[in-house]
Every structure is written in C-alpha cells, then in structure tokens.
Short mmCIF file of N, CA and C in Angstrom, two decimals:
data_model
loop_
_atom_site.label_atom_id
_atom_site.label_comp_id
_atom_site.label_asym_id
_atom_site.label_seq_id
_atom_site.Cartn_x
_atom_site.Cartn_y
_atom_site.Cartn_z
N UNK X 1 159.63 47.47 120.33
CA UNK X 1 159.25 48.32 119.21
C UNK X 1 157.99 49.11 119.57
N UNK X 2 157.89 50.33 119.20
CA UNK X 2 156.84 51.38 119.80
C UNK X 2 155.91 51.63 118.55
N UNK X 3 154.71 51.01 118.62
CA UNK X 3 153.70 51.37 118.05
C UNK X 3 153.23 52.79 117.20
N UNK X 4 153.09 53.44 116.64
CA UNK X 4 152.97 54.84 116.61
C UNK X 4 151.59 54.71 115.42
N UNK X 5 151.00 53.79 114.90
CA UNK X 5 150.26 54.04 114.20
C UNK X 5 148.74 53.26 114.33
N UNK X 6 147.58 53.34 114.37
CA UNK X 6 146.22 52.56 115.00
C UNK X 6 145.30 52.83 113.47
N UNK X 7 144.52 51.49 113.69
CA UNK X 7 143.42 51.53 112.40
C UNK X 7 142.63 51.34 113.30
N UNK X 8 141.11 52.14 112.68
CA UNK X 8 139.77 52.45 113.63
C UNK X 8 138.83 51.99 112.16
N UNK X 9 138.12 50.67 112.37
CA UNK X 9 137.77 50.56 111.64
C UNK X 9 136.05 51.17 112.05
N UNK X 10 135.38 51.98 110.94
CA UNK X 10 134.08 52.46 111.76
C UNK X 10 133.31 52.66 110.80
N UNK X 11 133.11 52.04 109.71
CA UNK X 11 132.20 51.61 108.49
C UNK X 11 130.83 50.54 108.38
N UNK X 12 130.78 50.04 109.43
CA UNK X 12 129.90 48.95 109.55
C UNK X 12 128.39 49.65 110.40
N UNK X 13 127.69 48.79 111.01
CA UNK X 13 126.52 48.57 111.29
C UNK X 13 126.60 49.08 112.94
N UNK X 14 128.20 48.30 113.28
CA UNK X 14 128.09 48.87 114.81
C UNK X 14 126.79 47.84 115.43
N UNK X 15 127.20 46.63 114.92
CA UNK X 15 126.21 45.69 115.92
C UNK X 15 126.78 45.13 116.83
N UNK X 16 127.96 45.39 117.28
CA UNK X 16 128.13 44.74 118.36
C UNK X 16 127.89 45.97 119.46
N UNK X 17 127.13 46.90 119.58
CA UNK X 17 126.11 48.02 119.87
C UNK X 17 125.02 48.11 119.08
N UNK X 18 124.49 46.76 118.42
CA UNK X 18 123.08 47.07 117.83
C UNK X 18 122.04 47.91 118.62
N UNK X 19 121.39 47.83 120.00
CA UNK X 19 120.44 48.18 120.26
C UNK X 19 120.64 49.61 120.27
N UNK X 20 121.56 49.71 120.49
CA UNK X 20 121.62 51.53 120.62
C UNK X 20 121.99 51.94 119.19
N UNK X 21 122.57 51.35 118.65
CA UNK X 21 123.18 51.64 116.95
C UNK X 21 121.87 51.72 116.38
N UNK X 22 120.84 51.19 116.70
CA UNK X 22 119.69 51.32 115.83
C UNK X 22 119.43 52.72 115.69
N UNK X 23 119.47 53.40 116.80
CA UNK X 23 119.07 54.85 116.43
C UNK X 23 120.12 56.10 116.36
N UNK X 24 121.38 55.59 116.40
CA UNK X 24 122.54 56.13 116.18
C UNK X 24 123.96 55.34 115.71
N UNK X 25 125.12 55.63 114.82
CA UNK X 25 125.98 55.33 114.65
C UNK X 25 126.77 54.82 115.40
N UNK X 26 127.66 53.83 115.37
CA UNK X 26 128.63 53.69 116.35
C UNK X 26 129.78 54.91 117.30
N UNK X 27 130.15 55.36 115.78
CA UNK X 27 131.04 56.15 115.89
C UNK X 27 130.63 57.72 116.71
N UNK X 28 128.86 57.55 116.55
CA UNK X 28 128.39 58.88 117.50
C UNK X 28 127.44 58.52 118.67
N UNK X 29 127.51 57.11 119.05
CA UNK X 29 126.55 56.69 120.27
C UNK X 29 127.41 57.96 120.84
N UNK X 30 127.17 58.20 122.31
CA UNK X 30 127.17 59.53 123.28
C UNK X 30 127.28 58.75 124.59
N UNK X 31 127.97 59.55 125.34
CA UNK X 31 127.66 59.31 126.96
C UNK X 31 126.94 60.35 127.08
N UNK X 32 127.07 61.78 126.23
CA UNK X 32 126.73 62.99 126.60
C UNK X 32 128.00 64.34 126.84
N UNK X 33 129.20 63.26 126.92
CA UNK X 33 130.82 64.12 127.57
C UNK X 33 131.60 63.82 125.84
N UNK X 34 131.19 62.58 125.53
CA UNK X 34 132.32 62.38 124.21
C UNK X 34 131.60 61.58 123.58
N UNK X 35 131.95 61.42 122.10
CA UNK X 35 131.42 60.55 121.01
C UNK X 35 132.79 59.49 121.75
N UNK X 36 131.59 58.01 121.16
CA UNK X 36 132.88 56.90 121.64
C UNK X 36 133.81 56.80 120.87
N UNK X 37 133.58 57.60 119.79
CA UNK X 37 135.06 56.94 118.63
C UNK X 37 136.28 58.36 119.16
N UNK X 38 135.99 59.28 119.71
CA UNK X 38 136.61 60.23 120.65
C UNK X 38 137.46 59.45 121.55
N UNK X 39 136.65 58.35 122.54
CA UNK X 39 137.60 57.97 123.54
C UNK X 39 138.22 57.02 122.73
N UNK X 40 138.13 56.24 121.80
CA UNK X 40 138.94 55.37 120.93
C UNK X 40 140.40 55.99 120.68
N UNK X 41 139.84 57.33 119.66
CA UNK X 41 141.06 58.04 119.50
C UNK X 41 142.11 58.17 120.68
N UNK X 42 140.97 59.14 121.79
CA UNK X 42 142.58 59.48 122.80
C UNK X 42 142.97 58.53 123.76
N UNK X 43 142.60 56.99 123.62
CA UNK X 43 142.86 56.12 124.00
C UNK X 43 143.93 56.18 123.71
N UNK X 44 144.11 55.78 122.17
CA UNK X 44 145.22 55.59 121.25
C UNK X 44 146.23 56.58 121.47
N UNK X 45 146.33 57.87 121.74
CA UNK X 45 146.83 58.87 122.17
C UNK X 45 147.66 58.60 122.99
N UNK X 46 146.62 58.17 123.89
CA UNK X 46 147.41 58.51 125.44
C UNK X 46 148.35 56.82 125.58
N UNK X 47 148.42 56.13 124.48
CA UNK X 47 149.27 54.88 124.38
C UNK X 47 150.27 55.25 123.67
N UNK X 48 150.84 56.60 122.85
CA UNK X 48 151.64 56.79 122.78
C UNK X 48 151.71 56.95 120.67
N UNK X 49 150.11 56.71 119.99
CA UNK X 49 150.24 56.25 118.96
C UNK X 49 149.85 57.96 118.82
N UNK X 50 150.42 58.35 117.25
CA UNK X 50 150.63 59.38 117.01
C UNK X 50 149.86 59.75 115.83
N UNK X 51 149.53 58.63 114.88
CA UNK X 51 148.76 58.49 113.34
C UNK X 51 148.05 57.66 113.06
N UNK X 52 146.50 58.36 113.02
CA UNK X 52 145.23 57.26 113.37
C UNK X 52 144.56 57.57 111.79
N UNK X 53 144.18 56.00 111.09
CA UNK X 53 143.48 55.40 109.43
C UNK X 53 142.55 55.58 110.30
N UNK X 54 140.92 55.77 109.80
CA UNK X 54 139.91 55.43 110.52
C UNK X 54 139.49 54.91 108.89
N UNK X 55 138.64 53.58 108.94
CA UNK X 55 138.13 52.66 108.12
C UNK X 55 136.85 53.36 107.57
N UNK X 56 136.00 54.46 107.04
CA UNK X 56 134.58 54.91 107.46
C UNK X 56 134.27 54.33 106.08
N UNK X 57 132.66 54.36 105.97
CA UNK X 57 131.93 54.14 105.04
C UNK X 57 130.60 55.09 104.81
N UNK X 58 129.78 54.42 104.10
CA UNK X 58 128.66 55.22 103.52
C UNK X 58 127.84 55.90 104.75
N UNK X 59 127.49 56.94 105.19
CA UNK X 59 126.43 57.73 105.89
C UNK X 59 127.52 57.92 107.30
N UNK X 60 128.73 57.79 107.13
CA UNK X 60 129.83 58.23 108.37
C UNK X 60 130.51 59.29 108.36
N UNK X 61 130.17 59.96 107.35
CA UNK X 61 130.73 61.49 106.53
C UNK X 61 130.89 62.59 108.16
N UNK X 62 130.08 61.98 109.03
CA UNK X 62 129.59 62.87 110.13
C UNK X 62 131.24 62.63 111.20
N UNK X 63 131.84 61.49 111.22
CA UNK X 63 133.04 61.07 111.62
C UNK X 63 134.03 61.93 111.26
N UNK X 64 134.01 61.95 110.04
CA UNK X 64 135.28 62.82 109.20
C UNK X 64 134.96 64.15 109.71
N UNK X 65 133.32 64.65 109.91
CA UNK X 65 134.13 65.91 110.29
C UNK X 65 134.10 66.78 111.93
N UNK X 66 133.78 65.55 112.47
CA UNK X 66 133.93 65.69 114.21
C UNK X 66 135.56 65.89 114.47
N UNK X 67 135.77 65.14 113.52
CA UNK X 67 137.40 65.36 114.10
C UNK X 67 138.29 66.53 113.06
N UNK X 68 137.37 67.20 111.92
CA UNK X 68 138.27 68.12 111.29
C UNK X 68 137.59 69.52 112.10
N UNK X 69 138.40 70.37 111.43
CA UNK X 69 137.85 72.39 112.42
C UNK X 69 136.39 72.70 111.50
N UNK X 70 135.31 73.08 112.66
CA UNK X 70 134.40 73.76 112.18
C UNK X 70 135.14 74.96 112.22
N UNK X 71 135.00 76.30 111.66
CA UNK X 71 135.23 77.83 111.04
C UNK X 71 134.46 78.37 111.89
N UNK X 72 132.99 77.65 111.29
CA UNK X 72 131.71 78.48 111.39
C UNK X 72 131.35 78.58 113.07
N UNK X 73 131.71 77.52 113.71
CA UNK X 73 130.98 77.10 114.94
C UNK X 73 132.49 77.84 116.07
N UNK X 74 133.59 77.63 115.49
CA UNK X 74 134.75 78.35 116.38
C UNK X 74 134.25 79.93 116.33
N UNK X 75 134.01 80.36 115.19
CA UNK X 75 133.46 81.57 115.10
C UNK X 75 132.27 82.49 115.93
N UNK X 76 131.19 81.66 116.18
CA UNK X 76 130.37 81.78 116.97
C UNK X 76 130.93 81.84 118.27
N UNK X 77 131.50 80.90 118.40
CA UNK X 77 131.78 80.63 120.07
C UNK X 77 132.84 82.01 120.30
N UNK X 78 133.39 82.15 119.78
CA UNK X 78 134.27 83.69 120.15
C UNK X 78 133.46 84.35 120.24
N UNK X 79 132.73 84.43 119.20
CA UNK X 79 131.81 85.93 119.13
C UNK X 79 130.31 85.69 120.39
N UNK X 80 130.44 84.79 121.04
CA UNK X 80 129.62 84.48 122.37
C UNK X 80 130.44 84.22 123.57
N UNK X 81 131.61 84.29 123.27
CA UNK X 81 132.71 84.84 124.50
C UNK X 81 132.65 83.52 125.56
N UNK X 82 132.49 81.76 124.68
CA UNK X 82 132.37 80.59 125.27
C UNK X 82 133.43 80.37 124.65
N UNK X 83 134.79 80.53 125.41
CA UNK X 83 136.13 80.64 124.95
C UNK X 83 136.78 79.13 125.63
N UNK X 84 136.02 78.42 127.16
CA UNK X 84 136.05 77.21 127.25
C UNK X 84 135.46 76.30 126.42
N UNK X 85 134.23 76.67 126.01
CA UNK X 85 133.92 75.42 124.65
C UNK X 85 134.35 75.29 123.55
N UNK X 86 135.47 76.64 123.21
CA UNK X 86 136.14 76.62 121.83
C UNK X 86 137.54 75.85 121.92
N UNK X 87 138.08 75.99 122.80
CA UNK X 87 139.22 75.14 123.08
C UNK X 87 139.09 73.42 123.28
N UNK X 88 137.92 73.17 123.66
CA UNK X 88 137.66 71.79 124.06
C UNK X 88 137.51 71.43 122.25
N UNK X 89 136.32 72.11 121.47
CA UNK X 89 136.70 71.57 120.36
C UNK X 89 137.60 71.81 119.09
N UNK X 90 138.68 72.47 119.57
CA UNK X 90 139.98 72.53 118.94
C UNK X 90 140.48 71.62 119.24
N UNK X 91 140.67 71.32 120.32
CA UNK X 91 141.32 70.10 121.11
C UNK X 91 140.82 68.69 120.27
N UNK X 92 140.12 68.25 120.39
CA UNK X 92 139.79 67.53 119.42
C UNK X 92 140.32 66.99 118.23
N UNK X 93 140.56 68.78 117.04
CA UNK X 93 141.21 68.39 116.03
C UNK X 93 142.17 68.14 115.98
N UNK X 94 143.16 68.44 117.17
CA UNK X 94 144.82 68.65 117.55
C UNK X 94 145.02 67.18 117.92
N UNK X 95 144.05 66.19 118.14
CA UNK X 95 144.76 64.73 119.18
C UNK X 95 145.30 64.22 118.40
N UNK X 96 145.75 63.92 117.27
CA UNK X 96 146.23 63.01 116.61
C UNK X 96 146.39 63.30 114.88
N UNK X 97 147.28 62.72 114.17
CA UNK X 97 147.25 62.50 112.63
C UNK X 97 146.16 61.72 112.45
N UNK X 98 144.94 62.45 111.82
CA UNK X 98 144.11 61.32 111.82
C UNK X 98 143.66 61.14 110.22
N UNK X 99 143.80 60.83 109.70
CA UNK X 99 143.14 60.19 108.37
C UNK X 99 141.75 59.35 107.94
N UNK X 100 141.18 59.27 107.01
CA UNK X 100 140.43 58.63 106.61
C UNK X 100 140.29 57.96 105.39
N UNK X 101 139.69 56.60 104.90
CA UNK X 101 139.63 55.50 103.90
C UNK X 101 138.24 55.22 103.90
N UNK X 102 137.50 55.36 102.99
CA UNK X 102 136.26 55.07 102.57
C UNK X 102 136.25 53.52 102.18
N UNK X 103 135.65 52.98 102.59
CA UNK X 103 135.16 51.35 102.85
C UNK X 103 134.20 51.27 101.56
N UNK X 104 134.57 51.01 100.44
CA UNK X 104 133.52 50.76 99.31
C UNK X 104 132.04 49.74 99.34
N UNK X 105 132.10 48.79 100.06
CA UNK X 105 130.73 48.24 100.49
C UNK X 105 131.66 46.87 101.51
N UNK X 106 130.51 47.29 102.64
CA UNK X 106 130.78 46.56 103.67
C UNK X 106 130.95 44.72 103.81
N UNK X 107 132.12 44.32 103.74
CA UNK X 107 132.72 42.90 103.76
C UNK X 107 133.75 42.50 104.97
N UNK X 108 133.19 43.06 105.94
CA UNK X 108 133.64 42.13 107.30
C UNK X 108 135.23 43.21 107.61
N UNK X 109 135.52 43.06 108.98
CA UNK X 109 136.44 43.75 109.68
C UNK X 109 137.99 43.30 108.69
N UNK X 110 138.20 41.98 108.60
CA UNK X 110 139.00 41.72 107.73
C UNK X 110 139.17 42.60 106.55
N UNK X 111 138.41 42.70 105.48
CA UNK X 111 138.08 43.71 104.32
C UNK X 111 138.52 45.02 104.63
N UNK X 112 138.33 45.96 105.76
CA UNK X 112 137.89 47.17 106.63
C UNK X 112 139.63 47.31 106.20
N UNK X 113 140.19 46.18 107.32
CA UNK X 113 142.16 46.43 107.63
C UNK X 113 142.63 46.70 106.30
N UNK X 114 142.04 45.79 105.35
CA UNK X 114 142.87 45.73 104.31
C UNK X 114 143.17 47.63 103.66
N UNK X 115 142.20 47.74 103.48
CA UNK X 115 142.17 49.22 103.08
C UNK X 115 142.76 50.41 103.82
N UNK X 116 143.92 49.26 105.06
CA UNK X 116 144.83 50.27 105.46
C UNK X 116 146.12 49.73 105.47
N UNK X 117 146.38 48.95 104.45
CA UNK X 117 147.46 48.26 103.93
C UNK X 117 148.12 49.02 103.55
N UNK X 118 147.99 50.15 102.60
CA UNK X 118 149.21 51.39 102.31
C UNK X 118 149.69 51.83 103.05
N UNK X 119 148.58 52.67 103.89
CA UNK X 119 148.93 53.22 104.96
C UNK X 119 149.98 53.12 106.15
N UNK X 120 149.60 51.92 106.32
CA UNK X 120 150.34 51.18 107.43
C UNK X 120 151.98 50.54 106.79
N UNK X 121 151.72 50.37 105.71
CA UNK X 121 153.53 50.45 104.89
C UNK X 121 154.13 49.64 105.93
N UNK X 122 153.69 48.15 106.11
CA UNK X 122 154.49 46.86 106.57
C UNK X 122 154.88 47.80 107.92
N UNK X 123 154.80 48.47 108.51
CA UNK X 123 154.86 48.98 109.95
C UNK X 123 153.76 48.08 110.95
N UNK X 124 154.09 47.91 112.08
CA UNK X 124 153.61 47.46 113.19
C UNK X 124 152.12 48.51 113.42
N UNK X 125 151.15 47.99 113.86
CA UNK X 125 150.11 48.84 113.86
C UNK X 125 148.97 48.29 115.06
N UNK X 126 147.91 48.95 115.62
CA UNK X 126 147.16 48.36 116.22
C UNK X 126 145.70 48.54 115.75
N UNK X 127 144.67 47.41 116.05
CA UNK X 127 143.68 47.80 115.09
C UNK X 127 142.60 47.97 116.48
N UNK X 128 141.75 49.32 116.39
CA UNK X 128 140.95 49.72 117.96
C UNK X 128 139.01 49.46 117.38
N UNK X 129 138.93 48.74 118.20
CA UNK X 129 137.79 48.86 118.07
C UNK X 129 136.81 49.00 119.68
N UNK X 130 135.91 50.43 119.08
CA UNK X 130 135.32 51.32 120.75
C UNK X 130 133.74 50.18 121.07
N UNK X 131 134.40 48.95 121.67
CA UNK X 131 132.72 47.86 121.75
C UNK X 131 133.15 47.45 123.14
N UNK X 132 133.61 48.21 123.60
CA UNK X 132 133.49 47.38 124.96
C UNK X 132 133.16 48.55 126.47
N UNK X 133 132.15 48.43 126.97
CA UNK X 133 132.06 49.31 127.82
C UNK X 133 131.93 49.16 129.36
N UNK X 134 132.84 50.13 129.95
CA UNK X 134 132.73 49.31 131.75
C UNK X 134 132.49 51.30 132.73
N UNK X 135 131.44 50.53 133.55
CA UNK X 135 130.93 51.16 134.09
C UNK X 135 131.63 51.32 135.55
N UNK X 136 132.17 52.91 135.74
CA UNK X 136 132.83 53.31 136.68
C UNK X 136 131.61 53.60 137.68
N UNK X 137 132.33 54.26 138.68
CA UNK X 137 131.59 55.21 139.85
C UNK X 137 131.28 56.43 139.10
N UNK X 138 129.58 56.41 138.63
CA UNK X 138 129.39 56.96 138.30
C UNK X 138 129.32 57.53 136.46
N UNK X 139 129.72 56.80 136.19
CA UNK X 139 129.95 56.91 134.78
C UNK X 139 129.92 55.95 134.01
N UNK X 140 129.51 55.83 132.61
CA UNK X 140 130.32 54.75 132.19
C UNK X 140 131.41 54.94 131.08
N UNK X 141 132.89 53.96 131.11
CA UNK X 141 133.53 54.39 130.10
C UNK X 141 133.67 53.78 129.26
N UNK X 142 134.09 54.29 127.46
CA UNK X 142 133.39 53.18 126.59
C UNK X 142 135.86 53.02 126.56
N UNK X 143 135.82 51.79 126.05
CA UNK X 143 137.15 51.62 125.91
C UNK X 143 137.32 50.93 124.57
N UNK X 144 138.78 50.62 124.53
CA UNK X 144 138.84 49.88 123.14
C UNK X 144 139.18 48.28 123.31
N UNK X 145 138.96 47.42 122.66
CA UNK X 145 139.78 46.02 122.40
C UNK X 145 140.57 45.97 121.00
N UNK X 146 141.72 46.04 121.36
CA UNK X 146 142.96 46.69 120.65
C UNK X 146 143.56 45.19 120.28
N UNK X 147 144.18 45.27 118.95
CA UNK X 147 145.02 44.06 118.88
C UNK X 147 146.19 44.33 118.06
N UNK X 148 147.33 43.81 118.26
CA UNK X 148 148.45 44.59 117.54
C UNK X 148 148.80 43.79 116.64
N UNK X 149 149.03 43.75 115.35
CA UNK X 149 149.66 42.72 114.07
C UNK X 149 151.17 43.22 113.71
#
C-alpha cells in the first residue's frame, strides 16, 4: 500500500533543537540553502507522498506562509530580472498539497496527530518529524524520523 499522505507536526518548542530553537523556530532553523521544515517537506516528496497536514501553532504563522506565493516579492524579482530566484521560490509553493491545522495549546506530539484525524480519513499516513541531523562532505543535512501508522 503506497503512502500518499504525511503529518508535520511543527507547533511546539522544537526542543529537541533547543539550543538553536532558542533563537529561532524549528520550522525556520537555516543551513542558509533551506528552512528544515523545507527538507521535511521534499523529503516527503521525493517518497512519493503527495498531501502534507502540517500541525502549526501560536507564533508559526511564518510556516504557513513560506510555503504559500509571495505576489509582492515574485514581483520584485521580475522587475530585477532575478528570474533564477523567482523560480526557486515558486518551486517551493508547487512541492506538495500542503495544508495547515492550528494546534490550540500545546499537549505533546500525541495531541499534535490527533488534529489530523480528519484529514487523514482512516488512510495510512506518515508522521515526519525534521530532528535529526547528519553531516555530509561538507554540509550538513537536516532529515526526517518518519513513522508510518
């Protein structure tokens, strides 16, 4: 049976990246190339899943709209003739069905899934979470620990 649907739960504290979460979100720590909840997504992507719940909560508003179209900022970039940086963040909005569920006050990863119980409509699903990071030649990449229910 083929997976096609992932919950990203990204409402919390992001302590299992506390030290760096202290001065940034989970969902926008940086290598500098991608937000990690970016490689989460086209993780999920490139596994073949097609329609991504992301779990967000209070002060993550910034999540929801990394992955919807700026107007204003595509606009600019034409009109500055940076026609490679406009495609990279189109690209972006194009990876996936992605949705969002506001997390009413934070009660553990358990709590997070539940609020993608509609969503997921007794379908097979995987739940991604971007906490695990391994350092290439040269880089490091952040990945997911995925579990399928």
């Amino acid at each position: 049976m083929s997976i096609k649907k992932a919950v990203i739960p990204a409402a919390g504290f992001g302590t299992r990246f506390f030290t760096c979460n202290k001065i940034t979100t989970q969902g926008n720590a940086s290598n500098c190339r991608y937000t990690t909840i970016q490689y989460v997504v086209e993780e999920a992507v490139n596994s073949g899943i097609t329609d991504i719940l992301m779990i967000i909560g209070k002060g993550k508003r910034a999540i929801e709209e990394y992955f919807d179209r700026s107007y204003e900022l595509e606009q600019q970039l034409i009109e500055s003739n940076k026609l490679d940086d406009l495609e990279k963040i189109q690209e972006i909005t194009r990876l996936a069905n992605i949705h969002f569920v506001w997390q009413k006050e934070l009660n553990g990863l358990g709590d997070a899934i539940r609020y993608a119980r509609h969503h997921v409509n007794n379908e097979p699903f995987a739940i991604l979470l971007g906490d695990t990071l391994i350092e290439g030649k040269g880089e490091t990449h952040y990945t997911t620990t995925g579990k399928d229910l």
